[in-house]
């Protein structure tokens, strides 16, 4: 579970030294004379930035265009995808590079385990647009595709990222060759399909040329399937949308290319040879209509410092004292800032933050993060107050997946599984692609005695794990599944028969 207390656990794994006044960089927030930060929000985008207002609103439109382009390219009739994409854009190059990996045009992370957070420079150049569309494809395709093999996940994202080679506008081109893409014109220049189908992760010993070869070959295979094997490709997607094992789905969609049959893939390799030697690749254009209504509000500088504390490790700043300095600055400006308190709790798990959390919900009663952090701090306290905080977080933010998951999980653990059903179903609608969603559903179903539903949901939690996921995390989920199987196989415990009533007293 990713509660606010664990928002930055991965970024700040080291134990922190005592707080010292050590600025991580020359960054200045608005409270110290720096530019004002604001939140710009449209139907699908939440942008936090210090860009000038006109440029910030234009960036919101560009982000809406990128999102619409990905959906329009994937679906003839795009479905309604719930939730918003969050972004942080820095007006200065130095502000972006403080928190960005080397040579990154942009990158995507998450601070809650559900919603993507796009981190951007202030101007969307070609490389930034390509990265943006690539990562949005990963996120948005996760709603219809509950399982995505590595080759499809990366190949399809590269297939669409080529749209970013030109400025985002009302007309976009799908299927063009990405810039600097070496089209493999013969078999010796690409990774064979049998190896792509078996691809699970980027192995530690791989050099950059090997990684690029897998990516390019995945793009090439997707491009061929989309344009030359369209019915089979959509059958593959349909099966993956039902969470079929990727290899089983491949065999069902392309039975003529069953990798278990000797030499069956040679026919596909020959077709790819011919495709690579073609004079041109098929592409098509899509038209987009985007005119978002944008509202804005000030972003407290305390929250800017909290975000920097979360993001600095991405830019290489891992000194505990530097990260702690950002948190201290945030709390000096607003002792009740919910995000800063959550970051502090992650950095110093032994610290009693309950008094700070109580003050936070008084200062920020409409911020679900304050109630969530209070719930975390009350986890071992009075049950009624603990669950009241969980319920309040969902009341304040009924579409927030973290709040829904915390409430459903803790209600089930408290023996209130019937009440947990509603937030569980809401979570499934908002984040059907997340393993945590199905794990929560399994827990609630098990609490209700619905063994078949619990086993199916827990298996889905395992199936929807990324191929890149930590083997330890996968093993833990498999252990839970085994426990459910054992409980479901055990005969129900029979209650002892009621004691026979005592014979009536006999009158003398």
Short mmCIF file of C-alpha atoms in Angstrom, two decimals:
data_model
loop_
_atom_site.label_atom_id
_atom_site.label_comp_id
_atom_site.label_asym_id
_atom_site.label_seq_id
_atom_site.Cartn_x
_atom_site.Cartn_y
_atom_site.Cartn_z
CA UNK A 1 0.00 0.00 0.00
CA UNK A 2 1.15 3.50 -0.80
CA UNK A 3 -0.29 5.72 1.90
CA UNK A 4 0.92 9.29 2.39
CA UNK A 5 3.32 8.01 5.04
CA UNK A 6 5.09 5.95 2.38
CA UNK A 7 5.00 8.52 -0.42
CA UNK A 8 8.76 8.91 -0.50
CA UNK A 9 9.98 5.70 1.05
CA UNK A 10 11.74 4.61 -2.12
CA UNK A 11 13.30 8.00 -2.71
CA UNK A 12 14.58 8.42 0.83
CA UNK A 13 15.55 4.97 2.02
CA UNK A 14 18.56 6.21 3.97
CA UNK A 15 18.20 7.18 7.62
CA UNK A 16 18.23 10.91 8.01
CA UNK A 17 20.75 12.80 10.04
CA UNK A 18 19.53 15.40 12.51
CA UNK A 19 18.04 18.41 10.80
CA UNK A 20 20.49 21.06 9.70
CA UNK A 21 20.04 24.27 7.77
CA UNK A 22 21.52 23.00 4.52
CA UNK A 23 19.87 24.11 1.27
CA UNK A 24 19.99 21.45 -1.46
CA UNK A 25 20.47 24.10 -4.18
CA UNK A 26 20.05 27.82 -4.70
CA UNK A 27 16.31 27.28 -5.20
CA UNK A 28 14.11 30.06 -3.83
CA UNK A 29 10.42 29.66 -3.19
CA UNK A 30 7.99 32.56 -3.41
CA UNK A 31 8.22 33.06 0.37
CA UNK A 32 11.93 33.86 -0.08
CA UNK A 33 11.58 36.06 -3.16
CA UNK A 34 11.33 33.41 -5.86
CA UNK A 35 8.59 33.17 -8.51
CA UNK A 36 5.04 32.34 -7.53
CA UNK A 37 3.89 28.76 -7.98
CA UNK A 38 0.31 28.00 -8.95
CA UNK A 39 -1.88 24.98 -9.70
CA UNK A 40 -3.58 25.03 -13.11
CA UNK A 41 -6.36 22.48 -13.50
CA UNK A 42 -8.50 21.28 -16.40
CA UNK A 43 -10.75 18.26 -16.76
CA UNK A 44 -7.86 15.80 -17.23
CA UNK A 45 -4.72 17.72 -16.17
CA UNK A 46 -3.38 19.14 -12.91
CA UNK A 47 -0.27 21.26 -13.52
CA UNK A 48 1.90 22.70 -10.75
CA UNK A 49 4.32 25.27 -12.08
CA UNK A 50 6.10 28.59 -11.68
CA UNK A 51 5.61 29.41 -15.38
CA UNK A 52 3.97 32.72 -16.31
CA UNK A 53 0.15 32.34 -16.41
CA UNK A 54 -0.23 32.50 -20.19
CA UNK A 55 2.47 29.88 -20.77
CA UNK A 56 1.10 27.69 -17.98
CA UNK A 57 -2.36 27.67 -19.54
CA UNK A 58 -0.82 26.85 -22.92
CA UNK A 59 1.04 23.93 -21.35
CA UNK A 60 -2.21 22.60 -19.90
CA UNK A 61 -3.63 22.68 -23.43
CA UNK A 62 -0.54 20.87 -24.77
CA UNK A 63 -0.89 18.18 -22.11
CA UNK A 64 -4.59 17.79 -22.92
CA UNK A 65 -3.65 17.45 -26.61
CA UNK A 66 -1.05 14.77 -25.82
CA UNK A 67 -3.58 12.82 -23.76
CA UNK A 68 -6.26 13.12 -26.44
CA UNK A 69 -3.79 12.10 -29.16
CA UNK A 70 -2.86 8.89 -27.31
CA UNK A 71 -6.50 7.94 -26.75
CA UNK A 72 -7.52 8.82 -30.32
CA UNK A 73 -4.63 6.78 -31.69
CA UNK A 74 -5.53 3.75 -29.55
CA UNK A 75 -9.32 3.75 -29.99
CA UNK A 76 -11.73 4.61 -32.78
CA UNK A 77 -14.11 5.62 -30.00
CA UNK A 78 -12.01 6.58 -27.00
CA UNK A 79 -13.51 5.40 -23.69
CA UNK A 80 -13.87 7.57 -20.64
CA UNK A 81 -10.66 7.17 -18.64
CA UNK A 82 -11.14 8.28 -15.02
CA UNK A 83 -8.66 10.35 -13.08
CA UNK A 84 -6.32 13.19 -13.93
CA UNK A 85 -2.71 13.32 -15.03
CA UNK A 86 -0.57 15.36 -12.64
CA UNK A 87 2.42 17.34 -13.89
CA UNK A 88 5.12 19.61 -12.49
CA UNK A 89 6.84 22.04 -14.85
CA UNK A 90 9.81 24.22 -13.98
CA UNK A 91 10.25 27.62 -15.58
CA UNK A 92 14.04 27.51 -15.17
CA UNK A 93 16.32 24.85 -16.60
CA UNK A 94 18.18 24.67 -13.30
CA UNK A 95 14.94 23.97 -11.43
CA UNK A 96 14.23 21.04 -13.74
CA UNK A 97 17.76 19.62 -13.63
CA UNK A 98 17.76 19.72 -9.83
CA UNK A 99 15.15 16.95 -9.87
CA UNK A 100 15.73 15.20 -13.24
CA UNK A 101 17.95 12.26 -14.18
CA UNK A 102 20.92 12.98 -16.43
CA UNK A 103 19.99 13.61 -20.07
CA UNK A 104 16.25 13.22 -19.38
CA UNK A 105 13.99 15.30 -21.62
CA UNK A 106 11.19 14.61 -19.10
CA UNK A 107 10.21 11.72 -16.88
CA UNK A 108 7.24 10.17 -15.13
CA UNK A 109 7.04 8.97 -11.55
CA UNK A 110 4.29 8.53 -8.97
CA UNK A 111 4.06 9.64 -5.37
CA UNK A 112 1.00 7.60 -4.47
CA UNK A 113 1.38 4.39 -6.46
CA UNK A 114 -1.64 5.17 -8.64
CA UNK A 115 -1.57 8.57 -10.36
CA UNK A 116 1.28 9.39 -12.77
CA UNK A 117 3.32 12.52 -12.10
CA UNK A 118 4.96 14.00 -15.20
CA UNK A 119 8.03 16.13 -14.47
CA UNK A 120 8.80 18.60 -17.25
CA UNK A 121 10.91 21.58 -18.24
CA UNK A 122 9.08 24.76 -19.11
CA UNK A 123 9.17 24.22 -22.89
CA UNK A 124 8.01 21.10 -24.70
CA UNK A 125 10.71 20.35 -27.24
CA UNK A 126 10.55 17.31 -29.54
CA UNK A 127 12.30 15.01 -27.05
CA UNK A 128 10.04 16.16 -24.23
CA UNK A 129 6.90 15.65 -26.31
CA UNK A 130 8.04 12.17 -27.35
CA UNK A 131 8.74 11.20 -23.73
CA UNK A 132 5.39 12.63 -22.64
CA UNK A 133 3.42 10.66 -25.24
CA UNK A 134 5.45 7.51 -24.56
CA UNK A 135 4.67 7.63 -20.85
CA UNK A 136 1.03 8.59 -21.34
CA UNK A 137 0.69 5.55 -23.59
CA UNK A 138 2.00 3.33 -20.78
CA UNK A 139 -0.53 4.82 -18.36
CA UNK A 140 -3.63 5.12 -20.53
CA UNK A 141 -3.24 1.73 -22.19
CA UNK A 142 -3.26 0.14 -18.73
CA UNK A 143 -7.00 0.74 -18.43
CA UNK A 144 -8.09 -1.53 -21.32
CA UNK A 145 -5.05 -3.84 -21.14
CA UNK A 146 -4.81 -5.52 -17.77
CA UNK A 147 -1.72 -7.39 -18.95
CA UNK A 148 0.99 -6.05 -21.21
CA UNK A 149 4.02 -8.12 -22.17
CA UNK A 150 7.24 -6.14 -22.25
CA UNK A 151 7.52 -6.09 -26.05
CA UNK A 152 3.99 -4.72 -26.45
CA UNK A 153 4.27 -2.26 -23.57
CA UNK A 154 7.42 -0.64 -24.96
CA UNK A 155 6.75 -1.23 -28.65
CA UNK A 156 3.31 0.36 -28.60
CA UNK A 157 4.59 3.34 -26.59
CA UNK A 158 7.33 3.88 -29.18
CA UNK A 159 4.81 3.46 -31.99
CA UNK A 160 2.80 6.39 -30.62
CA UNK A 161 5.67 8.55 -29.35
CA UNK A 162 6.55 9.46 -32.93
CA UNK A 163 3.57 11.84 -32.78
CA UNK A 164 5.77 14.06 -30.62
CA UNK A 165 8.22 14.81 -33.44
CA UNK A 166 6.14 17.89 -34.32
CA UNK A 167 4.37 20.45 -32.17
CA UNK A 168 1.19 19.21 -30.55
CA UNK A 169 -1.78 20.50 -32.51
CA UNK A 170 -5.20 19.78 -33.96
CA UNK A 171 -3.80 17.28 -36.48
CA UNK A 172 -1.33 14.55 -35.49
CA UNK A 173 0.35 11.76 -37.44
CA UNK A 174 0.25 8.18 -36.15
CA UNK A 175 2.65 5.51 -37.36
CA UNK A 176 5.53 7.59 -38.66
CA UNK A 177 9.07 6.49 -37.94
CA UNK A 178 10.47 8.04 -34.73
CA UNK A 179 13.45 10.35 -35.13
CA UNK A 180 16.81 8.57 -35.23
CA UNK A 181 15.04 5.21 -35.45
CA UNK A 182 17.18 2.64 -37.32
CA UNK A 183 14.56 0.57 -39.14
CA UNK A 184 15.80 -3.06 -39.12
CA UNK A 185 15.88 -3.99 -42.78
CA UNK A 186 17.08 -7.54 -42.26
CA UNK A 187 16.83 -10.24 -39.66
CA UNK A 188 20.35 -9.86 -38.35
CA UNK A 189 19.58 -6.25 -37.32
CA UNK A 190 16.75 -7.07 -34.94
CA UNK A 191 15.87 -9.22 -31.94
CA UNK A 192 13.96 -12.31 -33.05
CA UNK A 193 10.28 -12.63 -32.20
CA UNK A 194 10.82 -15.69 -29.99
CA UNK A 195 13.13 -13.60 -27.81
CA UNK A 196 10.71 -10.66 -27.75
CA UNK A 197 7.86 -12.92 -26.62
CA UNK A 198 10.06 -14.17 -23.76
CA UNK A 199 11.28 -10.68 -22.78
CA UNK A 200 10.50 -9.92 -19.14
CA UNK A 201 12.87 -7.15 -18.09
CA UNK A 202 16.04 -5.24 -18.86
CA UNK A 203 18.73 -7.46 -17.42
CA UNK A 204 21.44 -5.85 -15.25
CA UNK A 205 24.28 -6.87 -17.57
CA UNK A 206 22.76 -5.50 -20.76
CA UNK A 207 24.65 -2.75 -22.56
CA UNK A 208 22.80 0.18 -24.10
CA UNK A 209 22.97 -1.27 -27.62
CA UNK A 210 21.23 -4.44 -26.45
CA UNK A 211 18.47 -2.46 -24.74
CA UNK A 212 17.96 -0.29 -27.81
CA UNK A 213 17.83 -3.36 -30.06
CA UNK A 214 14.98 -4.81 -27.98
CA UNK A 215 13.09 -1.51 -28.03
CA UNK A 216 13.52 -0.98 -31.77
CA UNK A 217 12.55 -4.58 -32.54
CA UNK A 218 9.45 -4.25 -30.34
CA UNK A 219 8.44 -1.08 -32.17
CA UNK A 220 9.00 -2.79 -35.51
CA UNK A 221 6.87 -5.80 -34.54
CA UNK A 222 4.04 -3.57 -33.29
CA UNK A 223 4.19 -1.46 -36.45
CA UNK A 224 3.88 -4.58 -38.61
CA UNK A 225 1.03 -6.09 -36.58
CA UNK A 226 -0.96 -2.85 -36.49
CA UNK A 227 -0.72 -2.34 -40.25
CA UNK A 228 -0.54 -5.86 -41.68
CA UNK A 229 -2.22 -8.08 -39.08
CA UNK A 230 -4.90 -5.77 -37.75
CA UNK A 231 -7.60 -8.38 -36.85
CA UNK A 232 -5.08 -10.57 -35.04
CA UNK A 233 -3.58 -7.59 -33.25
CA UNK A 234 -6.96 -6.49 -31.93
CA UNK A 235 -7.73 -10.06 -30.89
CA UNK A 236 -4.47 -10.03 -28.93
CA UNK A 237 -5.49 -6.80 -27.21
CA UNK A 238 -8.93 -8.21 -26.43
CA UNK A 239 -7.39 -11.23 -24.75
CA UNK A 240 -4.90 -9.13 -22.80
CA UNK A 241 -7.82 -6.98 -21.67
CA UNK A 242 -9.22 -10.12 -20.04
CA UNK A 243 -5.87 -10.57 -18.25
CA UNK A 244 -4.93 -13.71 -20.19
CA UNK A 245 -1.36 -14.88 -19.88
CA UNK A 246 0.48 -12.94 -22.64
CA UNK A 247 1.88 -16.04 -24.29
CA UNK A 248 -1.51 -17.76 -24.24
CA UNK A 249 -3.06 -14.60 -25.69
CA UNK A 250 -0.46 -14.55 -28.47
CA UNK A 251 -1.18 -18.18 -29.39
CA UNK A 252 -4.91 -17.47 -29.45
CA UNK A 253 -4.54 -14.39 -31.63
CA UNK A 254 -1.87 -15.81 -33.95
CA UNK A 255 -2.22 -19.62 -33.91
CA UNK A 256 -0.16 -19.83 -37.10
CA UNK A 257 2.79 -18.36 -35.19
CA UNK A 258 2.74 -20.58 -32.12
CA UNK A 259 6.26 -20.44 -30.67
CA UNK A 260 5.82 -23.98 -29.30
CA UNK A 261 5.59 -25.35 -32.84
CA UNK A 262 9.03 -25.85 -34.42
CA UNK A 263 9.79 -23.32 -37.18
CA UNK A 264 6.32 -21.69 -36.88
CA UNK A 265 7.87 -18.28 -36.22
CA UNK A 266 10.07 -18.50 -39.34
CA UNK A 267 7.08 -17.46 -41.44
CA UNK A 268 6.61 -14.33 -39.31
CA UNK A 269 10.32 -13.53 -39.46
CA UNK A 270 10.18 -13.76 -43.26
CA UNK A 271 7.22 -11.39 -43.37
CA UNK A 272 9.11 -8.96 -41.13
CA UNK A 273 12.12 -9.17 -43.48
CA UNK A 274 9.88 -8.13 -46.36
CA UNK A 275 8.24 -5.39 -44.29
CA UNK A 276 11.60 -3.92 -43.29
CA UNK A 277 12.66 -3.66 -46.93
CA UNK A 278 9.51 -1.77 -47.87
CA UNK A 279 9.91 1.68 -49.36
CA UNK A 280 7.52 3.36 -46.90
CA UNK A 281 5.61 2.61 -43.72
CA UNK A 282 1.88 3.15 -43.44
CA UNK A 283 0.71 6.03 -41.28
CA UNK A 284 -2.49 7.98 -40.79
CA UNK A 285 -3.62 11.28 -39.34
CA UNK A 286 -6.00 12.01 -36.51
CA UNK A 287 -7.84 15.22 -35.76
CA UNK A 288 -8.13 16.53 -32.24
CA UNK A 289 -10.47 19.05 -30.69
CA UNK A 290 -9.25 20.30 -27.34
CA UNK A 291 -10.37 23.53 -25.67
CA UNK A 292 -9.94 23.00 -21.94
CA UNK A 293 -11.38 25.24 -19.29
CA UNK A 294 -8.49 26.07 -17.00
CA UNK A 295 -8.76 27.29 -13.44
CA UNK A 296 -5.87 28.25 -11.20
CA UNK A 297 -5.06 28.75 -7.56
CA UNK A 298 -1.90 29.52 -5.60
CA UNK A 299 0.34 26.60 -4.62
CA UNK A 300 1.72 27.11 -1.11
CA UNK A 301 5.48 27.33 -1.10
CA UNK A 302 5.49 24.74 1.71
CA UNK A 303 4.10 22.21 -0.76
CA UNK A 304 6.69 23.19 -3.36
CA UNK A 305 9.42 22.33 -0.84
CA UNK A 306 7.69 19.01 -0.08
CA UNK A 307 7.58 18.10 -3.76
CA UNK A 308 11.24 18.98 -4.10
CA UNK A 309 12.07 16.68 -1.17
CA UNK A 310 10.29 13.86 -3.02
CA UNK A 311 11.86 14.58 -6.42
CA UNK A 312 15.44 15.54 -5.54
CA UNK A 313 16.69 11.91 -5.47
CA UNK A 314 15.68 11.60 -9.14
CA UNK A 315 18.20 14.34 -9.85
CA UNK A 316 20.95 12.60 -7.89
CA UNK A 317 20.61 14.49 -4.60
CA UNK A 318 20.42 11.73 -2.02
CA UNK A 319 22.06 13.40 0.96
CA UNK A 320 19.61 12.86 3.82
CA UNK A 321 20.39 16.25 5.30
CA UNK A 322 19.62 18.03 2.01
CA UNK A 323 16.26 16.32 1.67
CA UNK A 324 15.46 16.97 5.31
CA UNK A 325 16.30 20.65 4.82
CA UNK A 326 13.51 20.90 2.24
CA UNK A 327 11.06 19.28 4.64
CA UNK A 328 12.08 21.59 7.46
CA UNK A 329 11.65 24.60 5.21
CA UNK A 330 8.17 23.38 4.25
CA UNK A 331 7.12 22.89 7.87
CA UNK A 332 8.60 26.25 8.90
CA UNK A 333 6.31 27.92 6.37
CA UNK A 334 3.26 25.79 7.23
CA UNK A 335 3.51 23.40 10.21
CA UNK A 336 0.27 21.77 9.07
CA UNK A 337 1.16 21.17 5.42
CA UNK A 338 -0.25 17.65 4.76
CA UNK A 339 2.28 16.63 2.11
CA UNK A 340 5.25 17.85 4.17
CA UNK A 341 4.02 15.93 7.22
CA UNK A 342 3.61 12.80 5.10
CA UNK A 343 7.14 13.19 3.79
CA UNK A 344 8.47 13.69 7.31
CA UNK A 345 6.68 10.53 8.49
CA UNK A 346 8.33 8.58 5.66
CA UNK A 347 11.75 9.96 6.47
CA UNK A 348 11.49 9.34 10.19
CA UNK A 349 9.09 6.42 10.82
CA UNK A 350 9.72 6.40 14.58
CA UNK A 351 8.67 10.00 15.02
CA UNK A 352 5.27 10.64 16.62
CA UNK A 353 3.53 12.86 14.10
CA UNK A 354 0.05 12.48 15.61
CA UNK A 355 -0.02 16.01 17.12
CA UNK A 356 1.07 17.46 13.77
CA UNK A 357 -1.61 15.43 11.96
CA UNK A 358 -4.32 16.66 14.32
CA UNK A 359 -3.23 20.22 13.68
CA UNK A 360 -3.13 19.52 9.95
CA UNK A 361 -6.76 18.40 9.66
CA UNK A 362 -7.81 21.53 11.55
CA UNK A 363 -5.80 23.76 9.21
CA UNK A 364 -6.63 21.81 6.02
CA UNK A 365 -9.97 20.05 6.57
CA UNK A 366 -10.63 19.80 2.82
CA UNK A 367 -7.36 18.04 1.98
CA UNK A 368 -7.73 14.26 1.89
CA UNK A 369 -3.99 13.86 2.48
CA UNK A 370 -4.35 15.41 5.93
CA UNK A 371 -7.04 12.88 6.91
CA UNK A 372 -5.07 10.03 5.37
CA UNK A 373 -1.95 10.96 7.33
CA UNK A 374 -4.07 11.24 10.49
CA UNK A 375 -5.40 7.75 9.82
CA UNK A 376 -1.85 6.44 9.47
CA UNK A 377 -0.86 8.08 12.75
CA UNK A 378 -3.93 6.56 14.47
CA UNK A 379 -3.38 3.05 13.11
CA UNK A 380 -2.70 1.69 16.60
CA UNK A 381 -5.07 4.06 18.34
CA UNK A 382 -8.82 4.03 19.04
CA UNK A 383 -10.57 2.13 16.23
CA UNK A 384 -13.49 4.53 15.92
CA UNK A 385 -11.29 7.58 15.47
CA UNK A 386 -8.98 5.70 13.11
CA UNK A 387 -11.84 4.61 10.82
CA UNK A 388 -13.44 8.05 11.07
CA UNK A 389 -10.28 9.56 9.59
CA UNK A 390 -10.33 7.00 6.77
CA UNK A 391 -14.00 7.73 6.04
CA UNK A 392 -13.37 11.48 6.09
CA UNK A 393 -10.55 11.16 3.53
CA UNK A 394 -12.97 9.48 1.09
CA UNK A 395 -15.71 11.97 1.89
CA UNK A 396 -13.33 14.81 0.97
CA UNK A 397 -11.95 13.05 -2.13
CA UNK A 398 -14.38 10.34 -3.31
CA UNK A 399 -12.35 9.66 -6.46
CA UNK A 400 -8.93 9.46 -4.84
CA UNK A 401 -7.67 5.87 -5.24
CA UNK A 402 -5.31 5.93 -2.25
CA UNK A 403 -8.09 7.08 0.09
CA UNK A 404 -10.48 4.46 -1.32
CA UNK A 405 -7.95 1.68 -0.90
CA UNK A 406 -7.05 2.66 2.66
CA UNK A 407 -10.71 2.77 3.68
CA UNK A 408 -11.64 -0.53 2.03
CA UNK A 409 -8.63 -2.36 3.42
CA UNK A 410 -9.02 -1.09 6.97
CA UNK A 411 -12.79 -1.65 7.07
CA UNK A 412 -12.24 -5.26 6.01
CA UNK A 413 -9.52 -5.70 8.64
CA UNK A 414 -11.90 -4.30 11.26
CA UNK A 415 -14.59 -6.86 10.39
CA UNK A 416 -16.72 -4.36 8.42
CA UNK A 417 -16.34 -6.01 5.02
CA UNK A 418 -19.89 -5.19 3.91
CA UNK A 419 -19.16 -1.48 4.27
CA UNK A 420 -15.83 -2.02 2.49
CA UNK A 421 -17.57 -3.27 -0.66
CA UNK A 422 -18.56 0.21 -1.90
CA UNK A 423 -15.09 1.83 -1.78
CA UNK A 424 -13.62 -1.36 -3.26
CA UNK A 425 -15.92 -1.22 -6.30
CA UNK A 426 -15.20 2.50 -6.70
CA UNK A 427 -11.48 1.75 -6.64
CA UNK A 428 -11.89 -0.98 -9.27
CA UNK A 429 -13.58 1.52 -11.59
CA UNK A 430 -10.86 4.15 -11.14
CA UNK A 431 -7.74 1.95 -11.16
CA UNK A 432 -8.53 -1.46 -12.71
CA UNK A 433 -4.93 -1.82 -13.87
CA UNK A 434 -3.32 -1.58 -10.42
CA UNK A 435 -2.30 -4.78 -8.57
CA UNK A 436 -3.17 -3.00 -5.31
CA UNK A 437 -6.77 -2.67 -6.48
CA UNK A 438 -7.22 -6.40 -7.00
CA UNK A 439 -5.37 -7.20 -3.80
CA UNK A 440 -7.83 -5.01 -1.92
CA UNK A 441 -10.77 -6.70 -3.63
CA UNK A 442 -9.36 -10.10 -2.66
CA UNK A 443 -9.04 -9.05 0.97
CA UNK A 444 -12.61 -7.76 1.10
CA UNK A 445 -14.01 -10.81 -0.69
CA UNK A 446 -12.15 -13.12 1.65
CA UNK A 447 -13.57 -11.25 4.64
CA UNK A 448 -17.05 -11.81 3.20
CA UNK A 449 -16.38 -15.52 2.74
CA UNK A 450 -16.47 -15.24 -1.08
CA UNK A 451 -13.65 -17.66 -1.77
CA UNK A 452 -13.96 -17.88 -5.55
CA UNK A 453 -13.98 -14.07 -5.88
CA UNK A 454 -11.05 -13.71 -3.48
CA UNK A 455 -8.90 -16.26 -5.30
CA UNK A 456 -9.68 -14.74 -8.68
CA UNK A 457 -8.90 -11.21 -7.47
CA UNK A 458 -5.62 -12.20 -5.81
CA UNK A 459 -4.54 -14.03 -8.96
CA UNK A 460 -5.40 -10.89 -10.92
CA UNK A 461 -3.22 -8.87 -8.52
CA UNK A 462 -0.32 -11.15 -9.47
CA UNK A 463 -1.16 -11.11 -13.18
CA UNK A 464 -1.25 -7.30 -13.36
CA UNK A 465 2.19 -6.89 -11.81
CA UNK A 466 4.66 -5.35 -14.23
CA UNK A 467 7.27 -7.65 -15.71
CA UNK A 468 9.75 -5.27 -14.08
CA UNK A 469 8.26 -5.70 -10.62
CA UNK A 470 10.34 -6.69 -7.64
CA UNK A 471 10.49 -10.51 -7.34
CA UNK A 472 10.05 -10.14 -3.59
CA UNK A 473 6.77 -8.27 -4.08
CA UNK A 474 5.56 -10.95 -6.48
CA UNK A 475 6.51 -13.68 -4.00
CA UNK A 476 4.58 -11.90 -1.23
CA UNK A 477 1.41 -11.77 -3.35
CA UNK A 478 1.81 -15.42 -4.28
CA UNK A 479 2.18 -16.26 -0.58
CA UNK A 480 -1.08 -14.46 0.16
CA UNK A 481 -2.78 -16.40 -2.65
CA UNK A 482 -1.52 -19.68 -1.20
CA UNK A 483 -2.91 -18.69 2.20
CA UNK A 484 -6.30 -17.93 0.67
CA UNK A 485 -6.28 -21.27 -1.15
CA UNK A 486 -5.56 -23.12 2.08
CA UNK A 487 -8.29 -21.27 3.96
CA UNK A 488 -10.79 -21.89 1.19
CA UNK A 489 -9.92 -25.60 1.00
CA UNK A 490 -10.24 -26.12 4.74
CA UNK A 491 -13.63 -27.41 5.94
CA UNK A 492 -15.67 -24.72 7.66
CA UNK A 493 -15.42 -24.67 11.41
CA UNK A 494 -18.60 -26.08 12.86
CA UNK A 495 -20.05 -24.20 15.77
CA UNK A 496 -20.72 -26.41 18.78
CA UNK A 497 -24.38 -27.40 19.17
CA UNK A 498 -26.28 -25.25 21.62
CA UNK A 499 -26.48 -26.61 25.12
CA UNK A 500 -29.70 -28.43 25.97
CA UNK A 501 -32.05 -26.29 28.03
CA UNK A 502 -32.09 -27.01 31.69
CA UNK A 503 -35.14 -28.99 32.81
CA UNK A 504 -37.73 -26.90 34.55
CA UNK A 505 -37.47 -26.80 38.29
CA UNK A 506 -39.76 -29.27 39.97
CA UNK A 507 -42.01 -27.91 42.62
CA UNK A 508 -42.01 -29.76 45.86
#
